[in-house]
Amino acid sequence: MEAKAVEGDAFFIVTRGRSRKGFCRGCVGRVEGETPSGELLGLVYNGGRPKSRGIVRTENTCPLTRHQAQLLLFVTTPSKRLELLCNAPLFKAICDLSQDDVVVVKHKKGPQPGRVKNLMQIGRKESDDELHMLGFEVEFVDSDHTLSSKKPVPLPMFNAADIIRVVPSASVPLGLHWKNGQYGALNKKAVTRISSMPSAGPTGNPRHVKDGKEPRRARGPAAAALEVGSMVEVVSSSGVTVYGVVRWLGVPLRKTEEWAGIELDYEVTGCSDGKYGNQRYFTCKANTALFVPVTKCSPDSRFACSSMGPETRRSTDTPPVPSFDDSAEYAPPIPESEALSLLVGRMKGIQGHVNSCYLDATLFSLFSSSVTLDNIWQRPAEAEQPITCSLRSIVSCLRRQGFVPAESVTSFRKELGCNTFQTDEKDPEEFITVLFQKVLCIEPLLKLRSRGETSQGSYTFQIIVEKEQMGQVPTVQQLLDTSCLSSDLKFEEVPSCLMVQMPRFGNKYKMFNHIIPSTELDITDLLHNSPRECFVCGCLAQYECFHCLPDRKLQPGRIKQYCSVCNTQVHSHPSRQGHSPKALEVPADVPCDTPVPRHVMQLFAVLCIQTSHYVAYVKYGPDPNSWLFFDSMADRCGDDQSGYNIPEVQACSEIGIFLAQPEEELARASPSQAPELVRRLLCDSYMFLYQNPATPSSKPSHEE
Ligand SMILES: [Zn+2]
Ligand SMILES: [Zn+2]
């Protein structure tokens, strides 16, 4: 199929993107041309009638055959069309329906089995631009006899989305009820039965006759469901899975078997714009056309897995085996250069299901791009428990395919042990503690020492401050400094990963309207028994003063420590005479005048909460603008019972641009005037995740 559809026979459905003039998600249109920048000029239908013309980006559409477009047009709601489209195997089976195929349709009495009797054309075609919609006349199967009677009443008619199951054709065709003329039940709509509907013969074939074309010859099982417009995935020789839509099928020059021309979801170096060899088979954006033998293609598992309704899940005790089980071997974190192409889009990231957002957001933050946990979490695969293997396969799937279906997370939640993890709303710190302790078997990331006491372990750090101790708009650095100093806590060593919880309780209470993210966290002055610089002169500090912390004349919010000379001087000021600076335990043999090395940790993710729902911001590389926003339940396909969540990952370089401003500017910025994703980061932050750029120091707790 050529992209420049001169013959007017290329159709599409808008699958994603913002609503634009004339187009919205679920709109069906006909391709009328292509702009030089690769956008589609299309005619949008309302029912079978052309409604308006518009432009839509090719990558936001999915190509349809005329037959598919006609079937989808009779489905009145756009969301039902997309839902059906996402269920690729079912949609494929519906497109291939033959006379007397048994189907199960939605009915007011509940699901009803019936036989497809006729394919119906709906609408009068008054101009070439009009399109007949297609529906199915279905005869219900009676419980007493095989078929319900010979009554001459019109058979009920159903659209493609009414069909919830297709049962393979019966071996013996039964009596047909071909009729002509008007279909009474539909007001004023002209309905014609078309006799081109293939009839299933005694052996149940052929099932591939369409649009008057020759039936395709039989293919291997992997390719059985392939046709132009199918959404497929291909595993490349390097093990990476790529996704796309079949644009061409056939035998290329100098080949003997059938190949598929696939338009990929994103650019891949070495791919073409639709040419293979010197021959053009279709047209698409440069570097997005991939040609492979059809046997290498399989249906896009992201849609196949996700379209399983909860009914399917409930019917078995053990969830279905995830399709990616064999890829459970180690996959490295997604490099910065590949993160956008692999992760950005709808149906990306980790698919949410029943309050799983706390877990989806945490896993995405910790594992998508960060190397931190990989450095800590190095255990031989044979020493792992089943739950560790489940986590490893979730991580591998995320890193290889950019998408983890809800089923995998659901089974992982079951393995976490406590029932409440399966269904309840939880907070990330609860999950993190279980994850690190039970699944990863890592000893506490933080070793905290309160003065005079032995150290205690922890996985996350909860900020505890009084509101009055802080300015209106604190930074994470200020909150950490103040919290450590007022609770008299020090870190025993530089942690490999520091997860700082903001002073708020879920969605019920937050101490600050907004908090400035510190992209770097300097913990030099929070380390126990480590040399520190005098705040004033830079010499080795010997005293620390908690009361100087908020001093407006002395950079409020920063920790103050002094050499003995400066300590005396600073505290000779009348306003500071009530202070009680504490002597520091200075390690022996530290030269007094060499600069103290700084220990700086880097922000790599932020978990945010808004109306009980957790989302994540992730920094996917060293570039300051390399930020992603992830929501495991960004959208929903279908209703509460049978639908599923659509996870989405967005690039949000605006975070980097915003955070690049000087701290004083940041403190003055008004969240309500910032871009929406910046506003959410400022106002909804729940936990900031920092990593140590140097070699991590934590070790597994059970060394065998
Ligand atoms: Zn000094
Ligand atoms: Zn002081």
XYZ file of C-alpha atoms and ligand atoms in Angstrom:
706
model
C 0.000 0.000 0.000
C 1.410 3.367 -0.998
C 1.191 6.166 1.538
C 0.148 8.611 -1.165
C -3.217 7.005 -1.570
C -4.318 8.356 -4.912
C -6.843 5.633 -5.373
C -8.497 6.769 -2.168
C -8.271 3.392 -0.528
C -5.991 4.016 2.401
C -7.709 4.618 5.688
C -6.546 5.315 9.189
C -7.664 5.699 12.753
C -6.200 8.318 15.081
C -4.666 6.397 17.970
C -2.924 9.086 19.980
C -1.993 12.724 20.197
C -3.931 15.757 21.299
C -7.211 16.557 19.658
C -6.688 18.787 16.666
C -9.144 20.546 14.478
C -11.170 17.836 12.839
C -9.333 14.955 14.482
C -9.527 13.294 17.813
C -8.509 9.889 19.108
C -10.690 7.195 17.648
C -11.584 9.235 14.536
C -11.598 7.242 11.322
C -10.452 8.943 8.153
C -9.361 8.386 4.594
C -5.890 9.390 3.459
C -6.052 12.070 0.794
C -2.402 12.961 0.651
C 0.737 13.530 2.568
C 2.426 16.813 3.477
C 6.149 17.219 2.770
C 6.759 16.892 6.513
C 5.109 13.474 6.520
C 1.740 14.390 7.980
C -1.441 12.899 6.598
C -4.077 14.981 4.892
C -7.279 13.208 5.620
C -11.005 13.207 5.283
C -12.730 12.459 8.580
C -15.948 10.520 8.731
C -18.935 10.967 10.913
C -20.791 7.716 10.471
C -20.428 7.009 6.763
C -20.508 10.700 5.840
C -17.411 12.812 5.325
C -17.340 15.419 8.078
C -14.267 17.540 7.642
C -10.731 17.610 6.362
C -7.659 17.901 8.517
C -4.029 17.083 9.057
C -2.713 14.498 11.458
C 0.779 13.248 12.188
C 1.347 9.837 10.630
C 2.811 8.454 13.831
C -0.408 9.297 15.645
C -2.431 7.068 13.362
C -2.766 3.406 12.624
C -3.436 2.426 8.997
C -6.657 0.565 8.236
C -7.955 -1.334 5.260
C -11.238 -0.145 3.775
C -12.969 -3.125 5.365
C -11.555 -2.306 8.796
C -12.511 1.350 8.432
C -16.063 0.410 7.492
C -16.390 -1.920 10.464
C -15.014 0.663 12.899
C -17.236 3.449 11.558
C -20.317 1.522 12.630
C -18.932 1.523 16.181
C -20.317 4.803 17.433
C -17.959 5.732 20.268
C -14.307 6.482 19.488
C -13.128 4.870 22.725
C -14.851 1.594 21.835
C -13.134 1.672 18.440
C -9.722 2.049 20.057
C -10.508 -0.623 22.584
C -11.338 -3.035 19.812
C -8.251 -2.016 17.857
C -6.069 -2.678 20.881
C -7.422 -6.199 21.097
C -5.583 -7.173 17.935
C -6.429 -10.904 17.886
C -10.144 -10.252 18.372
C -10.259 -7.444 15.817
C -8.429 -9.625 13.334
C -10.928 -12.450 13.896
C -13.850 -10.040 13.456
C -12.385 -8.743 10.196
C -12.136 -12.313 8.972
C -15.632 -13.409 10.024
C -17.345 -15.772 7.624
C -20.961 -16.642 7.270
C -22.118 -18.968 10.032
C -19.172 -18.275 12.238
C -20.246 -18.466 15.845
C -19.732 -15.303 17.854
C -20.614 -14.106 21.321
C -22.202 -10.669 21.316
C -23.054 -8.170 24.023
C -26.768 -8.196 24.623
C -29.032 -6.672 27.229
C -29.622 -10.181 28.587
C -25.867 -10.680 28.906
C -23.419 -12.244 26.464
C -25.305 -14.234 23.810
C -23.916 -16.770 21.370
C -25.104 -16.482 17.810
C -24.216 -17.145 14.209
C -23.171 -14.450 11.821
C -25.666 -14.547 8.999
C -24.896 -11.494 6.951
C -22.469 -8.668 6.609
C -24.575 -5.552 6.288
C -23.808 -2.323 4.482
C -25.283 0.608 6.293
C -25.900 3.947 4.671
C -26.755 5.052 1.160
C -23.758 5.924 -0.889
C -24.648 9.204 -2.539
C -21.174 10.385 -3.394
C -17.810 8.804 -3.935
C -16.574 10.258 -0.688
C -19.166 8.411 1.332
C -18.419 5.113 2.868
C -20.746 2.302 3.791
C -20.515 1.298 7.405
C -20.448 -2.423 8.039
C -22.363 -4.371 10.675
C -23.281 -7.981 11.263
C -26.652 -9.634 11.253
C -26.505 -12.257 13.967
C -28.936 -15.069 14.581
C -29.001 -16.137 18.210
C -28.348 -19.745 18.954
C -31.327 -21.191 20.784
C -30.832 -23.365 23.807
C -33.490 -25.828 22.540
C -32.761 -26.105 18.856
C -29.564 -25.354 17.120
C -30.947 -22.276 15.494
C -33.771 -20.055 16.480
C -36.536 -20.665 14.017
C -37.443 -19.587 10.564
C -39.416 -16.556 11.632
C -39.230 -13.897 8.954
C -38.483 -11.122 11.466
C -35.334 -9.113 10.815
C -32.322 -10.439 12.602
C -30.692 -8.196 15.186
C -27.727 -6.237 13.934
C -24.461 -5.699 15.766
C -21.389 -3.600 15.253
C -17.861 -4.962 15.465
C -17.416 -3.776 19.049
C -20.528 -5.692 20.137
C -18.720 -8.929 19.369
C -16.773 -10.065 22.392
C -15.670 -13.476 21.157
C -15.261 -15.269 17.884
C -15.650 -19.043 17.949
C -14.004 -20.901 15.070
C -16.420 -21.842 12.346
C -18.591 -24.960 12.656
C -17.840 -27.747 10.260
C -21.273 -28.020 8.653
C -22.799 -24.863 7.188
C -26.428 -24.422 8.100
C -29.286 -23.005 6.142
C -28.728 -19.437 5.011
C -31.189 -16.615 5.237
C -30.248 -14.326 2.410
C -32.613 -11.493 2.039
C -32.668 -8.284 0.116
C -34.183 -4.915 0.596
C -34.583 -2.478 3.444
C -33.650 -3.283 6.962
C -36.615 -2.237 9.041
C -35.111 -1.937 12.469
C -32.785 0.895 11.569
C -34.588 4.136 11.039
C -34.314 5.459 7.530
C -30.905 3.948 7.121
C -30.513 1.971 3.966
C -29.077 -1.403 4.721
C -27.928 -3.874 2.123
C -26.683 -7.351 2.566
C -23.601 -7.937 0.585
C -23.116 -11.361 -0.792
C -19.355 -11.071 -1.011
C -19.083 -12.370 2.502
C -17.058 -15.542 2.337
C -18.889 -18.627 3.406
C -17.034 -21.107 5.493
C -16.898 -24.378 3.628
C -16.976 -27.795 5.219
C -13.361 -27.428 6.256
C -13.766 -23.983 7.595
C -11.703 -22.138 5.003
C -10.884 -19.867 3.312
C -10.696 -17.201 5.972
C -8.517 -14.655 4.275
C -10.681 -13.518 1.385
C -11.030 -9.784 1.516
C -11.653 -6.899 -0.827
C -11.827 -9.313 -3.736
C -8.197 -10.265 -3.356
C -6.909 -13.787 -3.669
C -6.697 -15.592 -0.382
C -3.168 -15.444 0.918
C -1.316 -18.662 1.034
C -0.957 -20.271 4.393
C 1.818 -19.006 6.625
C 3.509 -20.308 9.715
C 1.696 -19.943 13.019
C 3.671 -16.836 13.959
C 2.508 -15.058 10.852
C -1.012 -16.439 10.684
C -2.643 -13.237 11.879
C -0.571 -10.806 9.802
C -2.006 -8.386 7.345
C -1.383 -4.843 6.234
C -2.286 -2.711 9.219
C -1.367 -5.328 11.831
C 0.566 -4.026 14.788
C 3.610 -6.225 15.186
C 6.820 -6.597 17.099
C 10.146 -7.896 15.862
C 13.073 -8.941 18.007
C 16.241 -7.658 16.380
C 19.447 -9.669 16.240
C 20.784 -7.632 19.158
C 17.828 -8.696 21.304
C 16.001 -5.372 21.206
C 12.279 -5.510 20.464
C 10.961 -2.970 17.992
C 7.313 -2.206 17.310
C 5.505 -1.047 14.242
C 2.693 -1.456 11.781
C 2.796 -3.731 8.739
C 2.627 -1.499 5.661
C 3.462 -4.053 2.990
C 3.383 -7.832 2.566
C 4.837 -9.799 -0.300
C 7.933 -11.364 -1.779
C 10.648 -8.761 -2.369
C 12.916 -8.951 -5.396
C 15.468 -11.749 -5.160
C 13.752 -13.350 -2.171
C 11.700 -16.492 -2.156
C 9.665 -16.259 1.021
C 7.104 -13.728 2.136
C 8.392 -10.588 3.832
C 6.785 -7.780 5.725
C 7.534 -4.082 5.340
C 7.056 -2.551 8.758
C 6.800 1.096 9.661
C 8.419 1.315 13.069
C 7.145 3.446 15.932
C 10.384 5.398 15.939
C 13.568 5.902 13.947
C 16.205 3.214 13.966
C 19.565 3.787 12.323
C 19.957 1.640 9.231
C 16.276 1.473 8.405
C 14.892 3.011 5.221
C 11.972 5.225 4.226
C 10.090 2.370 2.592
C 12.674 1.104 0.123
C 14.264 -2.312 0.222
C 17.220 -2.728 -2.103
C 16.462 -0.224 -4.823
C 12.778 -0.966 -4.831
C 10.191 1.171 -3.060
C 7.440 -0.813 -1.354
C 5.839 1.947 0.664
C 6.662 5.446 1.895
C 7.299 6.579 5.434
C 9.647 8.757 7.451
C 13.370 8.116 6.928
C 14.889 5.420 9.170
C 11.554 3.924 10.143
C 10.978 1.202 7.512
C 12.118 -2.294 8.441
C 11.903 -5.276 6.090
C 11.956 -8.768 7.597
C 10.638 -12.233 6.740
C 7.067 -12.521 8.029
C 8.153 -15.397 10.247
C 10.094 -12.873 12.358
C 6.990 -10.844 13.141
C 4.619 -11.528 15.959
C 1.555 -9.566 17.117
C 2.364 -6.528 19.224
C 2.378 -8.097 22.687
C 1.807 -4.755 24.396
C -1.729 -4.719 23.085
C -2.355 -8.430 23.255
C -1.332 -8.684 26.911
C -3.025 -5.540 28.018
C -6.334 -6.303 26.417
C -7.042 -9.151 28.767
C -9.939 -8.124 30.907
C -10.004 -8.658 34.642
C -12.452 -11.516 34.089
C -9.720 -13.484 32.409
C -7.425 -12.732 35.299
C -9.907 -13.658 37.960
C -10.692 -17.001 36.398
C -7.321 -18.489 37.262
C -5.416 -18.495 40.493
C -2.036 -18.107 38.916
C -1.713 -15.188 36.527
C -0.784 -16.004 32.947
C 2.905 -16.452 32.331
C 4.272 -13.139 31.086
C 5.243 -13.288 27.453
C 8.746 -12.073 28.169
C 9.745 -14.804 30.594
C 12.629 -15.958 28.462
C 14.167 -12.492 28.461
C 14.741 -12.600 32.215
C 18.482 -12.377 31.789
C 20.224 -9.161 32.736
C 19.430 -6.071 30.676
C 21.479 -2.920 31.307
C 19.751 0.368 32.202
C 18.379 2.277 29.229
C 21.103 4.619 27.961
C 20.311 8.304 27.536
C 20.552 8.051 23.743
C 17.824 5.400 23.556
C 15.502 6.437 26.344
C 13.237 8.710 24.312
C 12.726 6.335 21.409
C 12.179 3.344 23.652
C 10.102 4.898 26.397
C 8.164 7.921 25.255
C 4.556 7.381 24.258
C 1.310 5.762 25.251
C 1.344 2.152 26.365
C 4.876 2.751 27.662
C 6.457 2.247 31.041
C 4.692 0.004 33.550
C 0.983 -0.610 33.153
C -0.999 0.178 36.281
C -3.718 -2.042 37.697
C -5.805 -1.701 40.907
C -3.936 0.874 43.015
C -0.512 -0.227 41.806
C 0.706 3.315 41.107
C 2.912 3.475 44.249
C 4.760 0.425 42.978
C 4.822 1.294 39.262
C 6.209 4.756 39.934
C 8.849 3.432 42.342
C 10.024 0.636 40.056
C 10.157 2.952 37.063
C 12.205 5.483 39.058
C 14.663 2.978 40.454
C 15.214 0.786 37.435
C 14.514 2.408 34.064
C 17.683 4.457 33.627
C 19.546 4.553 36.908
C 22.624 2.385 37.322
C 22.582 2.731 41.099
C 20.683 -0.390 41.999
C 22.436 -2.430 39.341
C 25.691 -1.608 41.061
C 24.374 -2.681 44.437
C 22.222 -5.531 43.270
C 24.688 -8.005 41.891
C 23.802 -11.493 42.931
C 24.276 -14.676 41.003
C 21.004 -15.615 39.328
C 21.028 -19.108 40.859
C 21.007 -17.636 44.370
C 17.779 -15.793 43.681
C 14.341 -16.526 45.023
C 11.340 -16.644 42.685
C 10.339 -13.117 43.618
C 13.763 -11.782 42.678
C 13.400 -13.486 39.318
C 9.994 -11.834 38.871
C 11.507 -8.456 39.587
C 14.396 -9.158 37.249
C 12.034 -10.019 34.423
C 9.991 -6.861 35.035
C 13.191 -4.800 34.915
C 14.460 -6.579 31.792
C 11.123 -6.146 30.060
C 11.057 -2.439 30.904
C 14.590 -1.918 29.659
C 14.259 -4.012 26.506
C 10.749 -3.208 25.388
C 9.907 -0.025 27.255
C 6.666 -1.602 28.425
C 5.636 -3.973 31.216
C 2.072 -5.346 31.123
C -0.051 -5.181 34.274
C -0.113 -8.977 34.588
C 3.590 -9.129 35.442
C 3.235 -6.494 38.143
C 0.146 -8.216 39.530
C 1.994 -11.489 39.979
C 4.939 -9.651 41.519
C 2.559 -7.990 43.996
C 1.222 -11.402 44.999
C 4.736 -12.621 45.688
C 5.437 -9.690 48.000
C 3.725 -11.743 50.690
C 1.357 -9.456 52.491
C -2.145 -9.434 51.039
C -2.461 -5.698 51.246
C 0.260 -5.265 48.630
C -1.994 -6.913 46.069
C -4.885 -4.525 46.124
C -4.505 -1.663 48.590
C -3.201 1.826 48.148
C 0.277 1.971 49.651
C 3.036 4.490 49.990
C 6.360 4.098 48.238
C 8.447 3.921 51.445
C 6.535 0.845 52.579
C 7.167 -0.839 49.277
C 10.800 0.293 49.171
C 11.536 -1.288 52.536
C 10.042 -4.615 51.457
C 11.732 -4.393 48.082
C 15.200 -3.775 49.470
C 14.934 -6.081 52.441
C 13.067 -9.080 51.056
C 13.479 -8.944 47.313
C 16.890 -7.439 46.751
C 18.302 -8.574 50.119
C 20.287 -5.372 50.520
C 21.231 -4.193 53.969
C 19.961 -0.734 54.954
C 21.110 1.920 52.508
C 21.422 4.545 55.235
C 23.442 4.149 58.395
C 22.395 6.964 60.669
C 24.084 7.924 63.904
C 22.411 9.964 66.562
C 24.916 11.514 68.880
C 26.111 9.149 71.576
C 24.225 6.196 70.153
C 25.086 3.345 67.880
C 24.090 3.660 64.296
C 20.704 2.574 63.018
C 19.785 1.418 59.556
C 17.100 2.712 57.254
C 16.160 2.571 53.576
C 14.562 5.981 53.259
C 15.070 9.253 55.097
C 12.012 11.028 56.496
C 12.406 14.799 56.798
C 11.288 16.002 60.232
C 11.261 19.767 60.691
C 9.133 22.442 62.287
C 7.492 24.701 59.779
C 8.940 27.765 61.535
C 12.491 26.495 61.054
C 12.187 26.892 57.323
C 11.511 29.655 54.849
C 8.318 29.696 52.802
C 9.861 27.761 49.938
C 12.553 25.385 51.162
C 14.921 23.409 48.983
C 15.504 19.704 49.563
C 19.041 20.540 50.679
C 17.753 22.945 53.327
C 15.173 20.431 54.523
C 17.757 17.679 54.833
C 20.286 19.906 56.592
C 17.738 21.227 59.075
C 16.209 17.830 59.711
C 19.597 16.208 60.371
C 20.756 18.990 62.602
C 17.608 19.341 64.684
C 17.353 15.564 65.205
C 21.110 15.397 65.736
C 21.575 12.790 63.026
C 24.647 12.120 60.898
C 25.329 9.689 58.102
C 27.977 7.119 59.001
C 29.054 6.943 55.370
C 28.068 8.276 51.966
C 25.050 6.188 50.909
C 24.859 4.757 47.400
C 21.245 5.813 47.167
C 19.475 8.373 49.341
C 15.692 8.570 49.191
C 14.384 11.610 51.024
C 10.728 11.780 52.066
C 9.146 15.189 52.230
C 7.223 16.377 55.297
C 3.760 15.379 54.162
C 1.396 12.529 54.839
C 0.140 11.018 51.656
C -2.490 13.242 50.253
C -3.881 14.455 53.567
C -1.324 16.930 54.789
C 1.646 18.765 53.392
C 3.781 21.184 55.347
C 4.891 23.310 52.414
C 2.888 24.472 49.448
C 5.854 23.743 47.264
C 9.438 22.581 47.561
C 12.385 23.383 45.311
C 14.087 20.222 44.077
C 17.847 20.333 44.678
C 19.423 18.645 41.668
C 22.489 18.003 43.807
C 22.625 17.185 47.485
C 25.833 18.054 49.273
C 26.100 15.767 52.283
C 29.692 16.606 53.241
C 28.538 18.418 56.362
C 26.163 15.600 57.296
C 28.841 12.917 57.489
C 29.846 11.656 60.886
C 33.498 11.954 61.831
C 34.461 13.439 58.511
C 36.561 16.576 57.981
C 34.529 19.714 57.333
C 35.340 23.256 56.316
C 34.850 26.278 58.527
C 31.828 28.114 57.150
C 33.692 31.418 57.320
C 37.377 30.867 56.564
C 37.492 27.366 55.056
C 39.911 25.943 57.619
C 39.189 22.669 59.340
C 35.997 23.120 61.366
C 35.871 22.186 65.037
C 32.434 23.420 66.112
C 28.962 23.106 64.728
C 26.120 25.460 65.670
C 22.510 24.406 65.213
C 21.229 27.823 66.274
C 23.166 29.555 63.480
C 21.291 27.437 60.880
C 18.413 29.839 60.201
C 20.495 33.027 60.761
C 19.394 35.528 58.133
C 22.789 37.237 58.033
C 24.570 33.951 57.408
C 22.944 32.201 54.427
C 19.905 30.856 56.252
C 19.214 27.156 55.884
C 22.839 26.120 55.433
C 24.676 24.178 58.091
C 27.258 26.256 59.979
C 30.470 24.885 61.332
C 33.472 26.907 62.372
C 37.110 26.704 63.250
C 37.711 27.751 66.845
C 38.709 31.317 65.828
C 35.600 31.938 63.703
C 33.409 30.185 66.256
C 34.423 32.752 68.849
C 34.028 35.657 66.441
C 30.606 34.661 65.072
C 29.269 34.068 68.550
C 30.562 37.368 69.887
C 27.659 39.037 68.037
C 25.000 40.004 70.621
C 22.227 38.228 68.717
C 24.170 34.946 68.879
C 25.365 34.975 72.455
C 22.689 32.506 73.545
C 23.908 29.869 71.040
C 25.521 26.694 72.254
C 27.880 25.455 69.536
C 28.900 21.843 69.875
C 32.434 20.563 69.453
C 32.900 18.250 66.469
C 34.725 14.964 66.578
C 37.480 15.866 64.195
C 39.421 12.916 62.841
C 43.070 12.961 63.814
C 45.867 13.827 61.372
C 43.748 15.923 59.000
C 45.868 18.834 57.815
C 44.269 22.120 58.750
C 44.647 23.943 55.449
C 43.921 21.456 52.629
C 40.489 21.752 50.995
C 37.918 19.209 52.163
C 36.570 16.980 49.377
C 32.816 17.469 48.822
C 30.412 14.545 48.785
C 27.654 15.431 46.374
C 24.742 13.181 45.442
C 22.709 13.588 42.272
C 18.964 13.711 41.860
C 17.763 10.930 39.551
C 14.049 10.646 40.271
C 11.164 12.268 42.104
C 7.975 10.531 43.206
C 4.967 12.812 43.327
C 1.455 12.359 44.652
C -1.727 14.051 43.553
C -5.152 12.966 44.852
C -3.781 9.625 46.137
C -2.131 8.857 42.818
C 1.630 8.462 42.477
C 3.563 9.444 39.384
C 7.302 9.709 38.744
C 9.815 12.089 37.226
C 12.992 10.368 36.098
C 16.272 11.836 34.943
C 17.362 9.453 32.205
C 20.875 10.761 31.580
C 23.519 13.354 32.458
C 22.088 16.094 30.209
C 20.302 18.628 32.452
C 17.185 18.439 30.260
C 16.956 14.650 30.168
C 13.746 14.315 32.179
C 10.817 11.952 31.727
C 7.396 11.989 33.320
C 5.710 8.644 33.939
C 2.119 7.878 34.854
C 1.080 4.217 34.975
C -2.602 5.136 34.702
C -2.508 8.145 32.395
C -5.587 7.016 30.537
C -8.046 4.194 30.474
C -9.418 2.123 27.658
C -12.867 0.697 28.219
C -15.030 0.767 31.322
C -14.253 0.009 34.957
C -15.008 -3.686 34.671
C -13.515 -4.786 31.403
C -11.134 -1.966 30.559
C -7.472 -1.485 31.266
C -5.103 1.352 32.072
C -2.907 3.002 29.497
C 0.455 3.952 30.984
C 2.262 6.872 29.397
C 5.764 8.308 29.419
C 6.383 11.893 28.337
C 9.606 13.753 27.716
C 9.689 16.873 29.887
C 12.793 18.923 29.198
C 10.922 21.871 30.734
C 11.918 20.434 34.127
C 15.593 20.788 33.242
C 15.108 24.285 31.859
C 13.273 25.344 35.008
C 15.781 23.814 37.412
C 18.718 25.404 35.590
C 17.747 28.786 37.088
C 19.661 30.127 40.090
C 18.259 29.168 43.488
C 16.982 32.698 44.203
C 14.977 32.661 40.970
C 13.569 29.260 41.839
C 12.474 30.487 45.254
C 10.596 33.364 43.607
C 8.944 31.287 40.889
C 5.193 30.860 41.144
C 4.082 27.275 40.514
C 0.750 28.374 39.097
C 2.512 30.182 36.294
C 4.916 27.340 35.530
C 4.259 24.666 32.890
C 1.920 21.962 34.240
C 4.568 19.290 34.717
C 6.842 21.786 36.495
C 3.953 22.793 38.738
C 3.247 19.190 39.682
C 6.910 18.587 40.460
C 7.039 21.632 42.724
C 3.743 21.097 44.530
C 3.294 17.319 44.636
C 6.766 16.044 45.497
C 6.678 13.117 47.897
C 10.123 11.567 47.705
C 13.386 12.691 46.123
C 15.805 9.979 45.001
C 19.530 10.733 44.919
C 22.400 8.556 43.826
C 26.079 8.621 44.572
C 27.962 9.180 41.334
C 31.036 7.542 42.889
C 31.271 3.788 43.456
C 28.486 2.673 45.758
C 29.486 1.232 49.070
C 26.505 -0.938 50.031
C 26.796 -4.673 49.877
C 24.288 -7.495 49.808
C 23.350 -8.482 53.335
C 23.595 -12.245 52.927
C 26.932 -12.915 51.338
C 27.108 -16.596 50.548
Zn 37.169 29.792 60.460
Zn 25.661 29.890 66.509
